[in-house]
Coordinates of N, CA, C and O in Angstrom, one line a residue:
W455 N 85.0 85.0 105.7 CA 83.6 84.8 106.2 C 82.8 84.1 105.1 O 83.1 84.1 104.0
N456 N 81.8 83.4 105.6 CA 80.8 82.8 104.7 C 79.8 83.8 104.3 O 78.9 84.1 105.1
I457 N 80.0 84.4 103.2 CA 79.2 85.6 102.7 C 77.7 85.3 102.7 O 76.9 86.1 103.1
S458 N 77.3 84.1 102.3 CA 75.9 83.7 102.2 C 75.3 83.3 103.6 O 74.1 83.4 103.7
G459 N 76.1 82.9 104.5 CA 75.5 82.5 105.8 C 74.9 83.6 106.6 O 75.4 84.7 106.7
H460 N 73.8 83.2 107.3 CA 73.1 84.2 108.1 C 74.0 84.7 109.3 O 74.0 85.9 109.6
N461 N 74.6 83.7 110.0 CA 75.4 84.1 111.2 C 76.5 85.0 110.9 O 76.8 85.9 111.6
S462 N 77.2 84.7 109.8 CA 78.4 85.5 109.5 C 77.9 86.9 109.0 O 78.5 87.9 109.2
W463 N 76.7 87.0 108.4 CA 76.1 88.3 108.0 C 75.8 89.1 109.2 O 76.2 90.3 109.3
I464 N 75.2 88.5 110.2 CA 74.9 89.2 111.5 C 76.2 89.6 112.2 O 76.2 90.7 112.7
E465 N 77.2 88.8 112.2 CA 78.5 89.1 112.8 C 79.1 90.3 112.1 O 79.5 91.3 112.8
S466 N 79.1 90.3 110.8 CA 79.6 91.5 110.0 C 78.8 92.7 110.3 O 79.3 93.8 110.4
Y467 N 77.5 92.5 110.2 CA 76.6 93.7 110.5 C 76.9 94.3 111.9 O 77.0 95.5 112.0
N468 N 77.0 93.4 112.9 CA 77.3 93.9 114.2 C 78.6 94.6 114.3 O 78.8 95.6 115.0
K469 N 79.6 94.1 113.6 CA 80.9 94.8 113.5 C 80.7 96.2 112.9 O 81.4 97.2 113.3
L470 N 79.9 96.3 111.9 CA 79.6 97.6 111.2 C 78.9 98.6 112.2 O 79.2 99.7 112.2
V471 N 78.0 98.0 112.9 CA 77.3 98.9 113.9 C 78.3 99.4 115.0 O 78.3 100.6 115.3
K472 N 79.2 98.5 115.4 CA 80.2 98.9 116.4 C 81.1 100.0 115.8 O 81.4 101.0 116.5
L473 N 81.5 99.8 114.6 CA 82.4 100.8 113.9 C 81.7 102.1 113.8 O 82.3 103.2 114.0
K474 N 80.4 102.1 113.5 CA 79.6 103.4 113.4 C 79.7 104.1 114.7 O 79.8 105.3 114.8
E475 N 79.6 103.4 115.8 CA 79.6 104.0 117.2 C 81.0 104.6 117.4 O 81.1 105.7 118.0
E476 N 82.0 104.0 116.8 CA 83.4 104.6 117.0 C 83.7 105.7 116.1 O 84.3 106.7 116.5
I477 N 83.3 105.7 114.8 CA 83.7 106.7 113.8 C 82.6 107.6 113.3 O 82.8 108.5 112.6
G478 N 81.3 107.2 113.7 CA 80.2 108.1 113.3 C 79.6 107.8 112.0 O 78.6 108.5 111.6
H479 N 80.0 106.9 111.2 CA 79.4 106.6 109.9 C 79.8 105.1 109.5 O 80.6 104.5 110.2
V480 N 79.1 104.7 108.4 CA 79.4 103.3 108.0 C 79.9 103.3 106.5 O 79.9 102.2 105.9
D481 N 80.2 104.4 106.0 CA 80.6 104.6 104.6 C 82.1 104.3 104.5 O 82.9 105.2 104.4
I482 N 82.5 103.0 104.6 CA 83.9 102.7 104.6 C 84.3 102.0 103.3 O 83.5 101.5 102.6
S483 N 85.6 101.9 103.1 CA 86.1 101.2 101.9 C 87.0 100.1 102.3 O 87.2 99.9 103.5
Q484 N 87.7 99.5 101.4 CA 88.5 98.4 101.7 C 90.0 98.8 101.9 O 90.9 98.2 101.5
N485 N 90.2 100.0 102.6 CA 91.5 100.4 102.8 C 92.2 99.6 103.9 O 91.5 98.7 104.5
H486 N 93.4 99.9 104.3 CA 94.1 99.0 105.2 C 93.5 99.0 106.6 O 93.7 98.0 107.3
N487 N 92.7 99.9 107.0 CA 92.1 99.9 108.3 C 90.9 99.0 108.4 O 90.5 98.5 109.4
Y488 N 90.2 98.8 107.3 CA 88.9 98.1 107.2 C 88.9 97.1 106.1 O 87.8 96.9 105.5
R489 N 89.9 96.4 105.8 CA 90.0 95.5 104.7 C 88.9 94.5 104.6 O 88.1 94.4 103.7
R490 N 88.7 93.7 105.7 CA 87.7 92.7 105.7 C 86.3 93.3 105.7 O 85.4 92.9 104.9
L491 N 86.0 94.2 106.7 CA 84.7 94.8 106.8 C 84.4 95.6 105.6 O 83.2 95.6 105.1
G492 N 85.4 96.3 105.0 CA 85.1 97.1 103.8 C 84.8 96.2 102.6 O 83.9 96.5 101.8
G493 N 85.4 95.0 102.6 CA 85.0 94.0 101.5 C 83.6 93.5 101.7 O 82.9 93.4 100.7
W494 N 83.2 93.3 102.9 CA 81.8 92.9 103.2 C 80.8 94.0 102.8 O 79.8 93.8 102.1
V495 N 81.2 95.3 103.1 CA 80.3 96.4 102.7 C 80.2 96.5 101.2 O 79.1 96.7 100.6
H496 N 81.3 96.3 100.5 CA 81.3 96.3 99.0 C 80.4 95.2 98.5 O 79.6 95.4 97.5
Y497 N 80.5 94.1 99.1 CA 79.7 92.9 98.6 C 78.2 93.2 98.9 O 77.4 92.8 98.0
Q498 N 77.9 93.9 100.0 CA 76.4 94.2 100.2 C 75.9 95.2 99.2 O 74.8 95.0 98.7
R499 N 76.7 96.1 98.8 CA 76.3 97.0 97.7 C 76.1 96.3 96.4 O 75.2 96.6 95.7
R500 N 77.0 95.3 96.1 CA 76.8 94.5 94.9 C 75.5 93.7 94.9 O 74.8 93.7 93.9
L501 N 75.3 93.0 96.0 CA 74.0 92.2 96.1 C 72.8 93.1 96.0 O 71.9 92.8 95.3
Y502 N 72.8 94.3 96.6 CA 71.7 95.2 96.5 C 71.5 95.7 95.1 O 70.4 95.7 94.6
S503 N 72.6 96.0 94.4 CA 72.5 96.5 93.0 C 71.9 95.5 92.1 O 71.3 95.8 91.1
R504 N 72.2 94.2 92.4 CA 71.7 93.1 91.6 C 70.3 92.7 91.9 O 69.7 91.8 91.3
G505 N 69.7 93.3 93.0 CA 68.4 92.9 93.5 C 68.4 91.5 94.2 O 67.4 90.8 94.3
E506 N 69.6 91.2 94.8 CA 69.7 89.8 95.4 C 69.8 89.9 96.9 O 70.3 89.0 97.6
M507 N 69.3 91.0 97.5 CA 69.3 91.2 99.0 C 67.9 91.2 99.5 O 67.0 91.8 98.9
S508 N 67.7 90.5 100.7 CA 66.4 90.5 101.3 C 66.0 91.8 101.8 O 66.8 92.7 102.2
E509 N 64.7 92.0 101.8 CA 64.1 93.3 102.4 C 64.6 93.5 103.8 O 64.8 94.6 104.3
E510 N 64.6 92.4 104.6 CA 65.0 92.5 106.0 C 66.5 93.1 106.1 O 66.7 94.0 106.9
R511 N 67.4 92.6 105.3 CA 68.8 93.0 105.4 C 68.9 94.5 104.9 O 69.6 95.3 105.5
I512 N 68.1 94.8 103.8 CA 68.1 96.2 103.4 C 67.7 97.1 104.5 O 68.3 98.2 104.7
A513 N 66.6 96.8 105.1 CA 66.1 97.6 106.2 C 67.1 97.7 107.4 O 67.3 98.8 107.9
K514 N 67.7 96.6 107.8 CA 68.7 96.7 108.8 C 69.9 97.6 108.5 O 70.3 98.4 109.3
L515 N 70.3 97.5 107.3 CA 71.5 98.3 106.8 C 71.0 99.8 106.8 O 71.8 100.7 107.2
E516 N 69.9 100.1 106.3 CA 69.4 101.5 106.2 C 69.2 102.1 107.5 O 69.4 103.3 107.7
E517 N 68.8 101.3 108.5 CA 68.7 101.8 109.9 C 69.9 102.4 110.4 O 69.9 103.3 111.2
I518 N 71.1 101.9 110.0 CA 72.3 102.5 110.5 C 73.0 103.5 109.5 O 74.1 103.8 109.7
G519 N 72.3 103.9 108.5 CA 72.8 104.9 107.6 C 73.7 104.3 106.5 O 74.5 105.0 106.0
F520 N 73.4 103.1 106.1 CA 74.2 102.5 105.0 C 74.1 103.3 103.7 O 73.0 103.7 103.4
V521 N 75.2 103.5 103.1 CA 75.2 104.2 101.8 C 75.3 103.1 100.7 O 76.3 102.4 100.6
W522 N 74.3 103.1 99.8 CA 74.2 102.0 98.8 C 75.1 102.3 97.6 O 75.7 101.4 97.0
R523 N 75.3 103.6 97.3 CA 76.2 103.9 96.2 C 77.4 104.7 96.8 O 77.2 105.6 97.6
K524 N 78.6 104.4 96.3 CA 79.7 105.2 96.6 C 79.5 106.6 96.1 O 79.1 106.7 94.9
K525 N 79.9 107.5 96.8 CA 79.7 108.9 96.4 C 80.7 109.3 95.4 O 81.8 108.8 95.3
G526 N 80.2 110.3 94.6 CA 81.1 110.9 93.6 C 82.1 111.8 94.2 O 82.0 112.1 95.4
V527 N 83.0 112.3 93.5 CA 84.1 113.2 94.0 C 83.5 114.4 94.7 O 83.9 114.8 95.8
V528 N 82.5 115.0 94.1 CA 81.9 116.3 94.6 C 81.2 116.0 96.0 O 81.4 116.7 96.9
E529 N 80.4 114.9 96.0 CA 79.7 114.6 97.2 C 80.7 114.2 98.3 O 80.5 114.6 99.5
T530 N 81.8 113.4 98.0 CA 82.8 113.1 99.0 C 83.5 114.3 99.5 O 83.7 114.4 100.7
W531 N 83.8 115.2 98.6 CA 84.4 116.5 99.0 C 83.5 117.2 100.0 O 84.0 117.7 101.0
M532 N 82.3 117.3 99.7 CA 81.3 118.0 100.6 C 81.2 117.3 101.9 O 81.1 118.0 103.0
T533 N 81.2 116.0 101.9 CA 81.1 115.2 103.1 C 82.3 115.6 104.0 O 82.2 115.9 105.2
R534 N 83.5 115.5 103.4 CA 84.7 115.8 104.2 C 84.8 117.3 104.6 O 85.2 117.6 105.7
Y535 N 84.3 118.2 103.7 CA 84.3 119.6 104.1 C 83.3 119.8 105.3 O 83.7 120.5 106.3
N536 N 82.2 119.2 105.3 CA 81.3 119.3 106.4 C 81.9 118.7 107.7 O 81.7 119.2 108.8
Q537 N 82.6 117.6 107.6 CA 83.3 117.0 108.7 C 84.4 118.0 109.3 O 84.5 118.2 110.5
L538 N 85.0 118.7 108.3 CA 86.0 119.7 108.7 C 85.4 120.9 109.5 O 85.9 121.4 110.4
V539 N 84.2 121.3 109.0 CA 83.5 122.4 109.7 C 83.1 121.9 111.1 O 83.4 122.7 112.1
E540 N 82.7 120.7 111.3 CA 82.4 120.2 112.6 C 83.6 120.1 113.5 O 83.6 120.4 114.7
Y541 N 84.7 119.7 112.9 CA 86.0 119.6 113.6 C 86.3 121.0 114.1 O 86.7 121.2 115.3
G542 N 86.2 122.0 113.2 CA 86.5 123.4 113.6 C 85.6 123.9 114.7 O 86.1 124.6 115.6
K543 N 84.4 123.5 114.7 CA 83.5 123.9 115.8 C 83.9 123.3 117.1 O 83.9 124.0 118.2
K544 N 84.3 122.1 117.1 CA 84.7 121.3 118.3 C 86.1 121.8 118.8 O 86.3 121.9 120.0
H545 N 87.1 122.1 117.9 CA 88.4 122.3 118.3 C 88.9 123.8 118.2 O 89.9 124.2 118.7
G546 N 88.0 124.6 117.6 CA 88.4 126.0 117.4 C 89.4 126.3 116.3 O 89.8 127.4 116.2
H547 N 89.7 125.3 115.5 CA 90.6 125.5 114.3 C 90.3 124.3 113.4 O 89.7 123.3 113.8
V548 N 90.8 124.4 112.2 CA 90.7 123.3 111.2 C 92.0 122.7 110.8 O 92.1 122.2 109.7
D549 N 93.0 122.9 111.6 CA 94.3 122.3 111.3 C 94.4 120.9 111.8 O 94.9 120.6 112.9
V550 N 93.8 120.0 111.1 CA 93.6 118.6 111.5 C 94.9 117.8 111.2 O 95.5 117.9 110.2
P551 N 95.4 117.1 112.3 CA 96.6 116.3 112.1 C 96.3 115.1 111.1 O 95.2 114.7 111.0
K552 N 97.4 114.6 110.5 CA 97.2 113.5 109.6 C 96.5 112.3 110.3 O 95.6 111.7 109.7
K553 N 96.9 112.0 111.5 CA 96.2 110.9 112.2 C 95.3 111.6 113.3 O 95.8 112.0 114.3
N554 N 94.0 111.6 113.0 CA 93.1 112.3 113.8 C 92.0 111.3 114.2 O 91.3 110.8 113.3
P555 N 91.7 111.2 115.5 CA 90.7 110.2 115.9 C 89.2 110.7 115.7 O 88.3 110.0 115.8
D556 N 89.1 112.0 115.5 CA 87.7 112.6 115.4 C 87.2 112.5 114.0 O 87.9 112.7 113.0
L557 N 85.9 112.3 113.8 CA 85.2 112.5 112.6 C 85.8 111.8 111.4 O 86.1 112.4 110.4
G558 N 86.0 110.5 111.4 CA 86.4 109.8 110.3 C 87.9 109.6 110.3 O 88.5 109.0 109.3
G559 N 88.6 109.9 111.3 CA 90.0 109.6 111.5 C 90.9 110.0 110.4 O 90.9 111.2 110.0
M560 N 91.6 109.1 109.9 CA 92.7 109.4 108.9 C 92.1 110.1 107.7 O 92.7 110.9 107.1
Q561 N 90.8 109.8 107.3 CA 90.3 110.4 106.1 C 90.2 111.9 106.2 O 90.5 112.6 105.2
L562 N 89.9 112.4 107.4 CA 89.8 113.9 107.5 C 91.2 114.5 107.4 O 91.4 115.5 106.8
G563 N 92.2 113.9 108.1 CA 93.6 114.4 108.0 C 94.1 114.3 106.6 O 94.8 115.3 106.1
R564 N 93.8 113.2 105.9 CA 94.2 113.1 104.5 C 93.5 114.1 103.6 O 94.1 114.7 102.7
F565 N 92.3 114.4 103.9 CA 91.5 115.4 103.2 C 92.2 116.7 103.3 O 92.4 117.4 102.3
V566 N 92.6 117.1 104.5 CA 93.2 118.4 104.7 C 94.5 118.5 103.9 O 94.8 119.5 103.2
L567 N 95.3 117.4 104.0 CA 96.6 117.4 103.3 C 96.4 117.5 101.8 O 97.1 118.2 101.1
E568 N 95.4 116.7 101.3 CA 95.1 116.7 99.8 C 94.6 118.1 99.4 O 95.0 118.6 98.3
Q569 N 93.9 118.9 100.2 CA 93.4 120.2 99.9 C 94.6 121.1 99.7 O 94.7 122.0 98.8
R570 N 95.6 121.0 100.6 CA 96.8 121.8 100.4 C 97.6 121.5 99.1 O 98.1 122.4 98.5
K571 N 97.7 120.2 98.8 CA 98.4 119.8 97.6 C 97.6 120.3 96.4 O 98.2 120.8 95.4
Q572 N 96.3 120.2 96.4 CA 95.4 120.6 95.3 C 95.5 122.1 95.1 O 95.5 122.7 94.0
W573 N 95.6 122.9 96.2 CA 95.7 124.3 96.2 C 97.0 124.7 95.5 O 97.1 125.6 94.7
A574 N 98.1 124.0 95.9 CA 99.4 124.3 95.3 C 99.4 124.1 93.8 O 99.9 124.9 93.0
L575 N 98.8 123.0 93.4 CA 98.7 122.7 92.0 C 97.8 123.7 91.3 O 98.1 124.2 90.2
Y576 N 96.7 124.1 91.9 CA 95.8 125.1 91.4 C 96.6 126.5 91.1 O 96.4 127.1 90.1
Q577 N 97.4 126.8 92.1 CA 98.2 128.1 92.0 C 99.2 128.0 90.8 O 99.3 128.9 90.1
K578 N 99.8 126.8 90.7 CA 100.7 126.6 89.5 C 100.0 126.7 88.2 O 100.5 127.3 87.3
L579 N 98.8 126.1 88.2 CA 98.0 126.2 86.9 C 97.5 127.6 86.6 O 97.3 127.9 85.4
Q580 N 97.3 128.4 87.6 CA 96.9 129.8 87.4 C 98.0 130.6 86.7 O 97.8 131.4 85.9
Q581 N 99.2 130.3 87.1 CA 100.4 130.9 86.5 C 100.8 130.3 85.2 O 101.3 131.0 84.3
D582 N 100.7 129.0 85.1 CA 101.1 128.3 83.9 C 100.1 127.2 83.6 O 100.2 126.0 84.1
P583 N 99.1 127.5 82.7 CA 98.1 126.5 82.4 C 98.6 125.2 81.8 O 97.9 124.2 81.8
D584 N 99.8 125.2 81.2 CA 100.3 123.9 80.6 C 101.2 123.2 81.6 O 101.9 122.2 81.1
F585 N 101.3 123.6 82.8 CA 102.2 122.9 83.8 C 102.0 121.4 83.8 O 102.9 120.7 83.7
V586 N 100.7 121.0 84.0 CA 100.5 119.5 84.2 C 100.8 118.8 82.9 O 101.5 117.7 83.0
T587 N 100.4 119.2 81.8 CA 100.7 118.6 80.5 C 102.3 118.4 80.3 O 102.8 117.4 80.0
R588 N 103.0 119.5 80.6 CA 104.4 119.5 80.4 C 105.1 118.6 81.4 O 106.0 117.8 81.1
K589 N 104.6 118.6 82.6 CA 105.2 117.8 83.7 C 105.0 116.3 83.4 O 105.8 115.5 83.6
R590 N 103.8 116.0 82.9 CA 103.4 114.6 82.6 C 104.4 114.1 81.5 O 104.8 113.0 81.5
K591 N 104.6 114.9 80.5 CA 105.5 114.5 79.4 C 106.9 114.3 79.9 O 107.6 113.3 79.6
E592 N 107.4 115.2 80.8 CA 108.7 115.0 81.4 C 108.8 113.7 82.2 O 109.7 112.9 82.1
L593 N 107.8 113.4 83.0 CA 107.8 112.2 83.8 C 107.7 111.0 82.9 O 108.4 110.0 83.2
K594 N 106.9 111.0 81.8 CA 106.9 109.9 80.9 C 108.2 109.6 80.3 O 108.6 108.5 80.1
K595 N 108.9 110.7 79.9 CA 110.3 110.5 79.3 C 111.2 109.9 80.3 O 112.1 109.1 79.9
Q596 N 111.1 110.2 81.5 CA 111.9 109.6 82.6 C 111.5 108.2 83.0 O 112.2 107.6 83.8
G597 N 110.4 107.8 82.4 CA 109.9 106.4 82.7 C 109.2 106.3 84.1 O 109.1 105.2 84.6
A598 N 108.8 107.4 84.6 CA 108.1 107.4 85.9 C 106.7 106.8 85.8 O 106.1 107.0 84.8
K599 N 106.4 106.0 86.7 CA 105.1 105.3 86.7 C 104.0 106.2 87.3 O 102.8 106.0 87.0
T600 N 104.3 107.0 88.2 CA 103.3 107.9 88.8 C 103.1 109.1 88.0 O 104.1 109.8 87.6
M601 N 101.9 109.5 87.8 CA 101.6 110.7 87.1 C 100.9 111.7 88.0 O 100.4 111.4 89.1
L602 N 100.9 112.9 87.6 CA 100.3 114.0 88.4 C 98.8 113.8 88.4 O 98.2 113.4 87.5
K603 N 98.3 114.1 89.6 CA 96.8 114.1 89.8 C 96.2 115.2 89.0 O 96.8 116.3 88.8
K604 N 94.9 115.0 88.7 CA 94.1 116.0 88.1 C 93.8 117.1 89.2 O 93.7 116.8 90.4
C605 N 93.8 118.3 88.8 CA 93.5 119.4 89.8 C 92.0 119.5 90.0 O 91.2 119.8 89.1
N606 N 91.5 119.2 91.2 CA 90.1 119.3 91.5 C 89.8 120.5 92.3 O 88.6 120.7 92.7
M607 N 90.8 121.4 92.6 CA 90.5 122.6 93.3 C 89.9 123.6 92.5 O 90.2 123.7 91.3
T608 N 88.9 124.3 93.0 CA 88.3 125.4 92.3 C 88.3 126.7 93.2 O 88.5 126.6 94.4
A609 N 88.0 127.8 92.6 CA 87.9 129.1 93.3 C 86.9 129.0 94.4 O 87.0 129.5 95.5
E610 N 85.8 128.3 94.1 CA 84.7 128.2 95.0 C 85.1 127.4 96.3 O 84.8 127.7 97.4
R611 N 85.8 126.3 96.0 CA 86.3 125.5 97.2 C 87.3 126.3 98.0 O 87.3 126.2 99.2
I612 N 88.2 127.0 97.3 CA 89.2 127.9 98.1 C 88.4 128.8 99.0 O 88.7 129.0 100.1
E613 N 87.4 129.5 98.4 CA 86.6 130.4 99.2 C 85.9 129.7 100.4 O 85.9 130.3 101.5
M614 N 85.4 128.6 100.2 CA 84.7 127.8 101.2 C 85.7 127.5 102.3 O 85.4 127.6 103.5
L615 N 86.8 127.0 102.0 CA 87.8 126.6 102.9 C 88.3 127.8 103.7 O 88.5 127.7 104.9
E616 N 88.6 128.9 103.0 CA 89.1 130.1 103.7 C 88.1 130.6 104.6 O 88.4 131.2 105.7
R617 N 86.8 130.5 104.3 CA 85.7 131.0 105.2 C 85.7 130.4 106.5 O 85.3 131.0 107.5
I618 N 86.2 129.1 106.6 CA 86.2 128.4 107.9 C 87.6 128.5 108.6 O 87.9 127.8 109.5
G619 N 88.5 129.3 108.0 CA 89.8 129.5 108.6 C 90.9 128.5 108.2 O 91.9 128.3 108.9
F620 N 90.7 127.9 107.0 CA 91.7 126.9 106.5 C 93.0 127.7 106.2 O 93.0 128.7 105.6
K621 N 94.1 127.1 106.6 CA 95.4 127.6 106.3 C 96.1 126.7 105.2 O 96.2 125.5 105.3
W622 N 96.5 127.4 104.2 CA 97.1 126.7 103.0 C 98.5 126.2 103.3 O 98.9 125.2 102.8
R623 N 99.2 126.9 104.1 CA 100.6 126.5 104.5 C 100.7 126.5 106.0 O 100.2 127.4 106.7
I624 N 101.3 125.4 106.5 CA 101.5 125.2 107.9 C 102.9 125.3 108.2 O 103.8 124.6 107.6
R625 N 103.3 126.2 109.0 CA 104.7 126.4 109.4 C 105.1 125.3 110.4 O 104.4 124.9 111.2
D626 N 106.4 124.9 110.2 CA 106.9 123.9 111.1 C 107.1 124.6 112.5 O 107.7 125.6 112.6
P627 N 106.5 124.0 113.6 CA 106.5 124.7 114.9 C 107.9 124.6 115.5 O 108.1 125.4 116.5
R628 N 108.8 123.8 115.0 CA 110.1 123.8 115.6 C 110.9 125.0 115.2 O 110.9 125.4 114.0
P629 N 111.7 125.6 116.1 CA 112.5 126.7 115.7 C 113.6 126.3 114.8 O 114.2 125.2 114.9
R630 N 113.9 127.2 113.9 CA 115.0 126.9 112.9 C 116.3 127.2 113.6 O 116.5 128.2 114.3
R631 N 117.3 126.4 113.2 CA 118.7 126.6 113.8 C 119.3 127.6 112.9 O 119.3 127.6 111.7
K632 N 120.1 128.5 113.5 CA 120.9 129.5 112.8 C 122.3 128.9 112.7 O 122.9 128.5 113.7
N633 N 122.8 129.0 111.5 CA 124.2 128.5 111.3 C 125.2 129.5 111.5 O 125.1 130.6 111.2

């Protein structure tokens, strides 16, 4: 798109409005689902932060709930948690499938999956505080490029999730075969 052109700005803005109608918000990134539009959103944030955006465009974006700053980890966690609460109210449970069309789609399903992973890491660290350090050293010796994520789970988050009926382990619904 021609970033500076008025018509392309309106076209991208209208796409963002349509997306908000579909997913309920406009706080998107440049992930595989929204690569072009996410790039446009990122560029709008950059123009705004430099003071290079017209008052008219600022007002139009703010009308639809545009987020000027990307949220920090805590705010993003709370946003997803609140979406999970809403999902639970609507569906009677918070067992969100990975691919979920409600309340942010994939992000909410990924959030649920990530909470389970973070909980498992939190449990390991409660038993063995040096687990991550030791594991990272092992991976480095093996030449692995991926490192363990930092544990962002807290006792408070565990309590909040459990309060809304979050299940840390999901059993496979398929019956197991007996040999």
